[in-house]
């Protein structure tokens, strides 16, 4: 029988969030009721904004008429949306249309792009970190070095091929300072390595001096790829839309001292393995851009941030909070016990679901993640339940 | 600098249809007008059916209200649609919900699934064939054996890991007979190989005795994966929806004489690298199923088939037709010259775009593909232009 890629036997049997969702199901079946408050998966709960819904309706009208129907999108998405991305999200950053690849999911892009590189390369990941980075690198047989502290990690005495930076970080909510990021860019240029910058949560940044895009840092276009998603920014989790910026300046060396453009290879991969994003989803956010309705999105983000702040404020009273600055929809707390123990403790006694920190890497042990994505009502109810825990 | 996967340097610089679209653009720029009739890419032109549009509008309503809003889909899509697929597309074939993986594109599934297997395996592909099969296998470093004739290919004296069968075939339109398919299933079981069955064009089948699904053939669930797409069936090219069936009976051997389920590995891959299909697209086709509106889709398919027949009838008069039975939206003709020469000949003299047969593999040289996906008007105009060519 056709043989299995041995790397597939090296990852955990279950993806972290599939495991949590199974535990949730088990609880509901056991107790024959769902009195749970789910603060685990980072999934939005507010409905799509009015301008997005209007965009979907406009798009469906266009697709219902042969005069305005369009078929396959380009594999990197339509220019009409790329123009708005440049105009709204990359003001004065000189990003070109053919450097933008619109897709259905950052998760797909960030894991599939590894296919372009040799197997068994070395990558540096923050710990704790989004588990997709870990799993997708294990699937390529890559060696993973963990970054405990971004400020002290460099210089690294091992040759690294790719450094991943997620800012604001999932799960901790920490942001990288501009001057630290500058050090990473300089290091990457000097040491021929790439930087994958995941800014899925940039819309949540409150600190005024924090960069939203890595391209705000000088010379970054020589080495950095940026991943962005509308999932959290615009509440698009059900309708799938994201984009990846691959600057044309990034060249990869071939063994024969020639170079090849990463942008060219990424496009070639997309052309072969992908058929582009949905016109309906593109049009939803396009309509928000062209009708200047970004405030609707901002209002939703502020709602989630307020939930997050309420949770964090509670944990401050218990000395379990790890941050004073909220720049993401996540609360990362010290739970003072193994994180899966805390998971079952909260589930069985307080009917609250969260995410065990260990699921994000070994530095996450003893920590726990809550999200601000629930409703205000549920968030307040969760806090009420948590308040019943005796302070230690 | 991070090193490139050498397989990426082995594929053609341009994906076939990107190359054709560049030539089209060049023509329009040169002649400062677009008087072309495009019969090249297999892309639909009729608007979405009424029931699909109604489905999109219902879904957008659900997403506009917090009481009915749903976030991330399961990575294999929602059960509500899987139930309809089983009920409508796999009547009496005993397909289970957890064997169905709904996604945004067959192209993605059929290329990404190779990641689960070791590199450098051996695959057998029909020649001529959809170029994505070729490119995605080159990207894995796989050895490709070409099948000139499905009827005489077996037994093959080389060890094959995967056999691809596309029926109705793109580009030739040929269908595989049920008893031939049975031989492939038996061979695969006996020789521990897998069959990838691409039935993207099953809705176009006119021959009553031709199978629409490989699961109509006995024992096929032990070795066969089926890929289906709504792109041509429901005109979904702009809104992206497809599904893949991975039966739970398929087990892969590990070196230690244990086995692992391919269904499990495929789910694990999807969980890590994919976030599921768009709710809007799922709901569009769901609405067609539940309102018994499949006739709307059938009418569109008949429209394209009639175009295809008109083209084929013309080429019959020139003895260039290769088929008498229309079972796909494609006309595959013998063009009696190198196929790229014929491409430029038609483009420059008759303002008609088609697809050079050689783009589908070396057996395609001397052949040419037209599609029935244009409007009736354009199809008839193309025939009028072609009629001006002096018969040889």
Short mmCIF file of C-alpha atoms in Angstrom, two decimals, chain B residues 230-363:
data_model
loop_
_atom_site.label_atom_id
_atom_site.label_comp_id
_atom_site.label_asym_id
_atom_site.label_seq_id
_atom_site.Cartn_x
_atom_site.Cartn_y
_atom_site.Cartn_z
CA UNK B 230 -19.84 22.32 -7.77
CA UNK B 231 -17.87 24.52 -10.19
CA UNK B 232 -19.34 23.02 -13.34
CA UNK B 233 -22.29 21.16 -11.81
CA UNK B 234 -23.82 24.28 -10.29
CA UNK B 235 -21.83 27.08 -11.92
CA UNK B 236 -20.00 27.81 -8.66
CA UNK B 237 -16.65 28.89 -10.10
CA UNK B 238 -16.87 32.36 -8.45
CA UNK B 239 -18.11 31.08 -5.08
CA UNK B 240 -15.92 27.99 -4.62
CA UNK B 241 -17.30 24.70 -3.35
CA UNK B 242 -16.32 21.08 -3.73
CA UNK B 243 -16.15 17.87 -1.77
CA UNK B 244 -13.96 14.83 -1.44
CA UNK B 245 -15.06 11.38 -0.28
CA UNK B 246 -12.49 9.46 1.75
CA UNK B 247 -13.99 6.11 2.83
CA UNK B 248 -13.11 4.95 6.31
CA UNK B 249 -12.30 1.49 4.97
CA UNK B 250 -9.07 2.64 3.37
CA UNK B 251 -6.09 1.73 5.53
CA UNK B 252 -2.47 2.52 4.85
CA UNK B 253 0.28 0.22 6.07
CA UNK B 254 2.98 1.54 8.32
CA UNK B 255 6.42 -0.01 8.31
CA UNK B 256 5.77 -1.73 11.65
CA UNK B 257 2.85 -3.72 10.20
CA UNK B 258 0.32 -1.45 11.87
CA UNK B 259 -2.17 0.37 9.71
CA UNK B 260 -3.51 3.90 9.80
CA UNK B 261 -6.77 5.17 8.38
CA UNK B 262 -6.46 7.51 5.40
CA UNK B 263 -9.69 9.18 6.49
CA UNK B 264 -8.07 9.98 9.85
CA UNK B 265 -4.95 11.41 8.23
CA UNK B 266 -6.94 13.47 5.75
CA UNK B 267 -9.02 14.92 8.58
CA UNK B 268 -5.85 15.67 10.54
CA UNK B 269 -4.38 17.46 7.52
CA UNK B 270 -7.57 19.48 7.03
CA UNK B 271 -7.69 20.43 10.72
CA UNK B 272 -4.13 21.74 10.56
CA UNK B 273 -4.11 23.42 7.19
CA UNK B 274 -7.68 24.42 6.45
CA UNK B 275 -10.55 26.26 8.09
CA UNK B 276 -13.51 24.92 6.15
CA UNK B 277 -15.68 26.20 3.29
CA UNK B 278 -17.75 29.38 3.23
CA UNK B 279 -21.18 29.15 4.85
CA UNK B 280 -22.60 31.24 2.00
CA UNK B 281 -21.52 28.75 -0.66
CA UNK B 282 -22.64 25.78 1.41
CA UNK B 283 -26.04 27.35 1.89
CA UNK B 284 -26.38 28.20 -1.82
CA UNK B 285 -26.28 24.56 -2.88
CA UNK B 286 -28.06 23.38 0.27
CA UNK B 287 -31.01 25.52 -0.74
CA UNK B 288 -31.03 23.93 -4.19
CA UNK B 289 -31.11 20.47 -2.64
CA UNK B 290 -33.86 21.20 -0.12
CA UNK B 291 -36.10 23.05 -2.56
CA UNK B 292 -35.79 20.32 -5.20
CA UNK B 293 -34.41 22.83 -7.67
CA UNK B 294 -31.87 20.61 -9.33
CA UNK B 295 -33.69 21.08 -12.64
CA UNK B 296 -32.36 24.64 -12.76
CA UNK B 297 -28.84 23.26 -12.66
CA UNK B 298 -29.68 20.59 -15.23
CA UNK B 299 -31.03 23.25 -17.61
CA UNK B 300 -27.71 25.09 -17.46
CA UNK B 301 -25.80 21.89 -18.07
CA UNK B 302 -27.99 21.09 -21.08
CA UNK B 303 -27.29 24.56 -22.44
CA UNK B 304 -23.53 23.96 -22.27
CA UNK B 305 -23.94 20.45 -23.70
CA UNK B 306 -25.85 21.87 -26.66
CA UNK B 307 -23.00 24.32 -27.32
CA UNK B 308 -20.56 21.46 -27.12
CA UNK B 309 -22.63 19.41 -29.54
CA UNK B 310 -22.83 22.29 -32.03
CA UNK B 311 -19.04 22.61 -32.00
CA UNK B 312 -18.53 18.87 -32.27
CA UNK B 313 -21.01 18.64 -35.17
CA UNK B 314 -19.05 21.25 -37.05
CA UNK B 315 -15.77 19.42 -36.51
CA UNK B 316 -17.41 16.18 -37.65
CA UNK B 317 -17.98 17.82 -41.06
CA UNK B 318 -14.22 18.45 -41.18
CA UNK B 319 -13.32 14.96 -39.96
CA UNK B 320 -11.57 16.54 -36.98
CA UNK B 321 -13.97 15.35 -34.28
CA UNK B 322 -12.73 12.56 -32.01
CA UNK B 323 -16.02 11.55 -30.46
CA UNK B 324 -19.63 10.86 -31.30
CA UNK B 325 -20.85 10.83 -27.69
CA UNK B 326 -20.97 14.10 -25.79
CA UNK B 327 -20.50 13.43 -22.06
CA UNK B 328 -18.61 16.54 -21.03
CA UNK B 329 -18.47 20.25 -21.83
CA UNK B 330 -15.34 19.71 -23.93
CA UNK B 331 -14.73 19.11 -27.62
CA UNK B 332 -11.41 17.42 -28.31
CA UNK B 333 -10.35 17.67 -31.92
CA UNK B 334 -7.47 16.54 -34.05
CA UNK B 335 -5.96 19.79 -35.32
CA UNK B 336 -3.48 18.25 -37.78
CA UNK B 337 -0.61 20.49 -36.73
CA UNK B 338 1.36 21.19 -33.55
CA UNK B 339 -1.23 22.35 -31.10
CA UNK B 340 0.41 25.66 -30.12
CA UNK B 341 0.66 26.47 -33.87
CA UNK B 342 -3.07 25.88 -34.15
CA UNK B 343 -3.59 28.07 -31.07
CA UNK B 344 -1.88 31.08 -32.68
CA UNK B 345 -3.43 30.31 -36.09
CA UNK B 346 -6.95 30.48 -34.67
CA UNK B 347 -6.12 33.46 -32.45
CA UNK B 348 -4.60 35.64 -35.14
CA UNK B 349 -6.87 34.70 -38.06
CA UNK B 350 -10.20 33.81 -36.51
CA UNK B 351 -10.04 35.58 -33.15
CA UNK B 352 -10.84 32.33 -31.35
CA UNK B 353 -9.13 31.13 -28.18
CA UNK B 354 -8.89 27.44 -27.44
CA UNK B 355 -6.51 25.24 -25.46
CA UNK B 356 -3.55 23.47 -27.10
CA UNK B 357 -3.76 19.72 -26.51
CA UNK B 358 -0.08 19.53 -25.66
CA UNK B 359 -0.88 21.52 -22.52
CA UNK B 360 -2.60 18.39 -21.23
CA UNK B 361 0.37 16.08 -21.87
CA UNK B 362 2.43 14.76 -24.70
CA UNK B 363 -0.33 12.60 -26.19
#
